[in-house]
Amino acid sequence: MILRKAYDTLGIGIFADIAPLLGAGVHAYLKIEGFNAAGSIKLKPALAMVEALETAGALLPGATLIETSSGNLGIALALIARCKGYGFVCVTDEKMTLHNRALVRAHGGELVVMAHSSLDDRCGHIAARMATDPTLVWTRQFVNPVNPRVHAETTASEILREFPRVDHLFVGVGTGGTLAGCVRAFGERSPATKIVAVDAAGSHHFAPPLRPVSRRIPGIGATRRSPFLDAAAPHDAVIVAERDAVRACAEVHAATGWLVGGSTGSVLAAARAMMLQFRAGGTVVCIAADMGERYLDTLYDTDWRDATFGAAKRESPEGDPILAGR
């Protein structure tokens, strides 16, 4: 009951004025999703996918949910599974922060950490486990049509209710569900809005690297292009190096005191890279998937930043600059 009520009231929306961070004479807002019940935007697809499985009769008493996640979706599913009486297995990699691992375990979830694994590796692990355990039910967030649909119904609709006109919307791309849902909803209700996808250097969504690029920030990018992008292409894409995402997080914290997640840093860095394209007096909205408390041991830890982005550990050439455009 509590979880249902929290889900139904997500439409209220929380928007923060970030015009001073962008400048360029625009009205700029950050759509903050970190106040959802599970602490991120991922509560929406997590609950919608679980309820769709229940409606279809695929989730029975004693079932265990299983999914691959670098953090937020895993936390949301762990919370939902606990509330509904299911088990949960989260298959992840080394990028999942210690804080997020602790949250999954606190909600009763099992963690399988596959270091230096690709998305295909983790999906293969899930398929192998399911072949021997009939109680496992895979939510399949990377291909489940419920994922983009719920963002069209909630995330995009919340923005459209708040602002009569949006000139640019910046969306980080992990599974691609948020982006695809926004492309669909804005295409129908606000076709003049330019949807800008934000991806990480080294990801395969828009500009696959010529050689492997190590990514350390979870929540954005993937080692396999999202199939949701085939039917929901954005107007533009900006690829952001991780050092620029971390720098943006630090600048937001210094200017406002807010702790934002790494994907939000990427989104803000992308918006800055496109400032010359903004219309004076226009409205820019950036989606913040979560808050930064989940990354205190990484993004906001000086030792981690120095070890990861110090002079001796620079990105590969194609991962160093911000690359605007597809």
XYZ file of C-alpha atoms in Angstrom:
326
model
C 0.000 0.000 0.000
C 2.751 2.475 0.909
C 4.713 1.614 -2.219
C 1.613 2.013 -4.383
C 0.875 5.429 -2.893
C 4.460 6.593 -3.456
C 4.284 5.487 -7.069
C 0.980 7.231 -7.719
C 2.263 10.568 -6.392
C 5.410 10.688 -8.508
C 3.649 13.052 -10.880
C 4.111 15.968 -8.464
C 7.670 16.406 -9.742
C 10.512 18.402 -8.211
C 12.361 20.910 -10.396
C 15.371 22.973 -9.336
C 16.411 26.219 -11.023
C 19.913 25.724 -12.484
C 20.054 28.774 -14.768
C 23.103 30.166 -12.891
C 24.994 26.946 -13.688
C 24.310 27.178 -17.412
C 24.046 30.875 -18.124
C 23.409 31.567 -21.817
C 20.290 33.582 -20.988
C 18.016 30.563 -20.663
C 15.565 29.247 -18.114
C 17.142 25.978 -16.985
C 15.771 23.369 -14.612
C 16.945 20.098 -13.122
C 14.223 17.470 -12.770
C 15.228 15.777 -9.528
C 14.233 12.095 -9.365
C 16.162 11.250 -6.199
C 13.116 11.760 -3.980
C 11.311 8.698 -5.327
C 10.768 5.925 -2.787
C 13.808 3.912 -3.918
C 15.973 7.028 -4.285
C 16.041 7.252 -8.072
C 14.110 7.401 -11.322
C 14.377 3.610 -11.532
C 11.478 3.055 -9.149
C 9.117 3.771 -12.047
C 10.210 1.039 -14.483
C 11.025 -1.386 -11.671
C 7.539 -1.329 -10.187
C 5.834 -1.209 -13.590
C 7.785 -4.227 -14.867
C 7.072 -6.254 -11.729
C 3.370 -5.453 -11.837
C 3.211 -6.331 -15.544
C 4.739 -9.732 -14.730
C 2.204 -10.223 -11.943
C -0.673 -9.344 -14.261
C 0.633 -11.831 -16.820
C 0.783 -14.571 -14.167
C 4.568 -14.902 -14.493
C 5.264 -14.091 -10.832
C 4.002 -16.668 -8.352
C 4.531 -16.956 -4.586
C 8.085 -18.057 -3.893
C 9.455 -16.537 -7.097
C 12.784 -14.702 -7.219
C 13.363 -11.712 -9.452
C 16.705 -11.469 -11.228
C 18.212 -8.571 -13.159
C 21.522 -7.012 -14.139
C 22.009 -3.498 -12.774
C 24.867 -1.182 -11.866
C 22.905 0.287 -8.983
C 19.590 2.117 -9.026
C 17.379 -0.427 -10.789
C 18.814 -3.132 -8.549
C 18.035 -1.102 -5.442
C 14.492 -0.420 -6.639
C 13.858 -4.091 -7.450
C 15.310 -5.182 -4.102
C 12.923 -2.831 -2.279
C 9.928 -3.932 -4.349
C 10.782 -7.614 -3.928
C 10.984 -7.172 -0.178
C 7.631 -5.365 -0.051
C 5.915 -7.978 -2.215
C 7.504 -11.097 -0.722
C 9.772 -12.132 -3.607
C 13.456 -12.911 -3.612
C 15.866 -10.833 -5.678
C 19.242 -11.456 -7.315
C 21.214 -8.479 -8.646
C 23.952 -9.311 -11.171
C 26.383 -6.415 -11.392
C 29.994 -5.446 -12.036
C 32.762 -3.655 -10.156
C 31.345 -0.201 -10.983
C 28.528 -0.652 -8.469
C 29.465 1.465 -5.455
C 29.855 -0.038 -2.008
C 26.963 2.115 -0.808
C 24.635 0.746 -3.478
C 25.732 -2.818 -2.798
C 24.903 -2.281 0.863
C 21.439 -0.955 -0.056
C 20.635 -4.040 -2.150
C 21.748 -6.315 0.676
C 19.835 -4.251 3.270
C 16.635 -4.925 1.313
C 17.402 -8.647 1.329
C 18.797 -8.947 -2.184
C 21.570 -11.297 -3.292
C 24.524 -9.729 -5.117
C 26.576 -11.380 -7.855
C 29.542 -9.155 -8.751
C 31.143 -10.058 -12.083
C 34.274 -7.921 -12.308
C 35.156 -6.422 -15.706
C 32.131 -8.073 -17.311
C 30.127 -6.829 -20.279
C 26.338 -6.609 -20.411
C 26.352 -9.747 -22.572
C 28.419 -11.557 -19.917
C 25.952 -10.672 -17.190
C 22.916 -11.561 -19.288
C 24.576 -14.883 -20.084
C 25.019 -15.540 -16.368
C 21.331 -14.838 -15.773
C 20.264 -17.123 -18.618
C 22.458 -19.923 -17.243
C 20.978 -19.593 -13.755
C 17.450 -19.550 -15.091
C 18.084 -22.764 -17.002
C 18.603 -24.576 -13.701
C 16.246 -22.638 -11.398
C 12.590 -22.366 -12.509
C 11.741 -19.961 -9.661
C 13.803 -17.156 -11.239
C 11.956 -14.440 -13.188
C 13.970 -11.955 -15.275
C 12.573 -8.429 -15.598
C 14.741 -7.794 -18.717
C 14.972 -4.030 -18.296
C 17.112 -3.576 -21.424
C 14.433 -4.938 -23.774
C 11.199 -4.802 -21.762
C 8.736 -2.429 -23.533
C 7.249 -1.525 -20.158
C 10.474 0.410 -19.414
C 10.060 3.199 -22.022
C 6.271 3.116 -21.772
C 6.228 4.038 -18.092
C 8.606 6.952 -18.692
C 6.317 8.275 -21.416
C 3.411 8.047 -18.970
C 5.228 9.528 -15.948
C 8.611 11.202 -16.466
C 7.775 12.964 -19.726
C 4.257 13.818 -18.629
C 5.529 15.388 -15.414
C 7.764 17.723 -17.423
C 5.043 18.603 -19.909
C 2.615 19.437 -17.101
C 5.158 21.773 -15.511
C 6.326 23.723 -18.558
C 4.161 25.002 -21.434
C 7.213 24.987 -23.691
C 10.512 23.070 -23.482
C 13.156 23.937 -26.042
C 15.789 21.330 -25.064
C 15.503 18.215 -22.900
C 18.710 16.435 -21.851
C 18.422 12.749 -20.906
C 21.166 10.354 -19.814
C 21.148 6.972 -21.568
C 21.625 3.768 -19.609
C 19.032 1.233 -20.719
C 17.599 3.870 -23.045
C 14.171 3.529 -21.445
C 13.915 7.094 -20.138
C 15.117 8.504 -23.447
C 12.777 6.378 -25.560
C 9.806 7.215 -23.366
C 10.546 10.931 -23.562
C 11.068 10.818 -27.338
C 7.689 9.120 -27.729
C 5.749 11.456 -25.429
C 7.337 14.689 -26.607
C 6.994 13.632 -30.227
C 3.247 13.395 -29.707
C 2.689 16.375 -27.425
C 5.635 18.760 -27.950
C 7.332 17.951 -31.269
C 9.275 21.241 -31.267
C 11.272 20.116 -28.226
C 14.774 18.933 -29.092
C 15.585 15.762 -27.188
C 19.311 15.411 -26.522
C 20.693 12.031 -25.501
C 23.698 12.040 -23.156
C 26.055 9.083 -23.289
C 29.399 8.175 -21.738
C 32.677 7.961 -23.616
C 33.314 4.271 -24.218
C 29.625 3.394 -24.450
C 28.154 1.693 -27.519
C 24.850 3.559 -27.800
C 25.897 6.214 -30.318
C 29.656 6.175 -30.988
C 31.243 2.785 -30.248
C 34.912 3.317 -29.323
C 37.657 2.161 -31.673
C 39.149 0.250 -28.770
C 37.846 -0.606 -25.287
C 37.518 2.390 -22.959
C 37.331 1.720 -19.240
C 34.206 3.249 -17.658
C 34.002 3.724 -13.892
C 30.764 5.667 -13.382
C 27.581 3.556 -13.252
C 24.157 4.572 -14.482
C 25.017 5.809 -17.953
C 26.351 4.053 -21.038
C 26.401 0.364 -21.939
C 28.580 -2.191 -23.720
C 25.655 -2.949 -26.051
C 23.507 -0.479 -27.972
C 20.012 -0.108 -26.574
C 17.355 -1.630 -28.849
C 14.980 1.103 -27.651
C 16.973 3.563 -29.775
C 15.927 1.806 -32.991
C 12.395 3.144 -32.694
C 13.072 6.328 -30.691
C 15.988 8.318 -32.053
C 16.820 11.617 -30.272
C 17.447 14.858 -32.141
C 21.076 14.897 -31.058
C 23.548 13.077 -28.838
C 26.414 14.341 -26.699
C 29.161 11.995 -25.553
C 30.773 13.035 -22.283
C 34.119 11.915 -20.884
C 33.919 10.721 -17.297
C 36.395 13.318 -16.056
C 34.024 16.031 -17.332
C 31.078 14.399 -15.570
C 33.011 14.290 -12.295
C 34.100 17.908 -12.766
C 30.478 18.969 -13.311
C 29.409 17.174 -10.120
C 32.076 19.032 -8.157
C 31.033 22.374 -9.663
C 27.374 21.798 -8.793
C 28.338 20.913 -5.230
C 30.534 24.000 -4.888
C 27.868 26.322 -6.291
C 24.732 24.910 -4.656
C 25.680 22.387 -1.984
C 23.779 19.671 -3.861
C 25.300 16.236 -4.271
C 24.257 14.859 -7.659
C 25.001 11.494 -9.253
C 27.470 10.848 -12.054
C 24.844 10.620 -14.779
C 23.557 14.043 -13.710
C 27.079 15.418 -13.990
C 27.196 14.036 -17.533
C 23.839 15.606 -18.392
C 24.917 19.016 -17.094
C 28.258 18.812 -18.915
C 26.362 18.008 -22.129
C 24.024 20.963 -21.658
C 27.015 23.249 -21.245
C 28.566 21.870 -24.412
C 25.454 22.908 -26.352
C 24.894 26.358 -24.817
C 25.535 28.158 -28.100
C 22.508 26.398 -29.575
C 20.092 27.628 -26.919
C 17.513 30.281 -27.728
C 17.672 33.362 -25.490
C 14.807 33.086 -23.038
C 14.273 29.441 -23.935
C 13.608 26.617 -21.478
C 16.102 23.813 -20.903
C 15.317 20.778 -18.725
C 17.900 18.247 -17.535
C 16.882 14.969 -15.889
C 18.747 14.045 -12.688
C 18.265 10.308 -12.179
C 19.430 10.211 -8.554
C 21.394 12.100 -5.897
C 25.055 11.968 -4.998
C 24.900 10.392 -1.550
C 25.150 7.016 -3.298
C 28.571 7.970 -4.674
C 30.334 9.382 -1.628
C 32.961 6.641 -1.843
C 33.703 7.435 -5.503
C 32.676 10.727 -7.149
C 33.020 12.755 -3.953
C 36.059 10.987 -2.544
C 39.303 12.858 -3.246
C 41.459 9.733 -3.121
C 39.196 7.940 -5.616
C 39.173 10.901 -7.989
C 42.936 11.284 -7.829
C 43.528 7.579 -8.375
C 41.017 7.397 -11.217
C 41.608 10.649 -13.090
C 45.126 11.619 -12.024
C 47.792 12.514 -14.587
C 49.060 8.931 -14.644
C 45.620 7.504 -15.519
C 44.264 9.549 -18.408
C 41.437 8.430 -20.668
C 42.086 7.062 -24.123
C 42.175 9.837 -26.775
C 38.633 9.197 -27.951
C 37.364 9.297 -24.379
C 39.050 12.542 -23.324
C 37.090 15.428 -24.849
C 33.404 16.151 -24.899
C 32.161 15.221 -28.353
C 28.974 16.972 -29.420
C 26.783 15.540 -32.144
C 26.348 12.058 -33.515
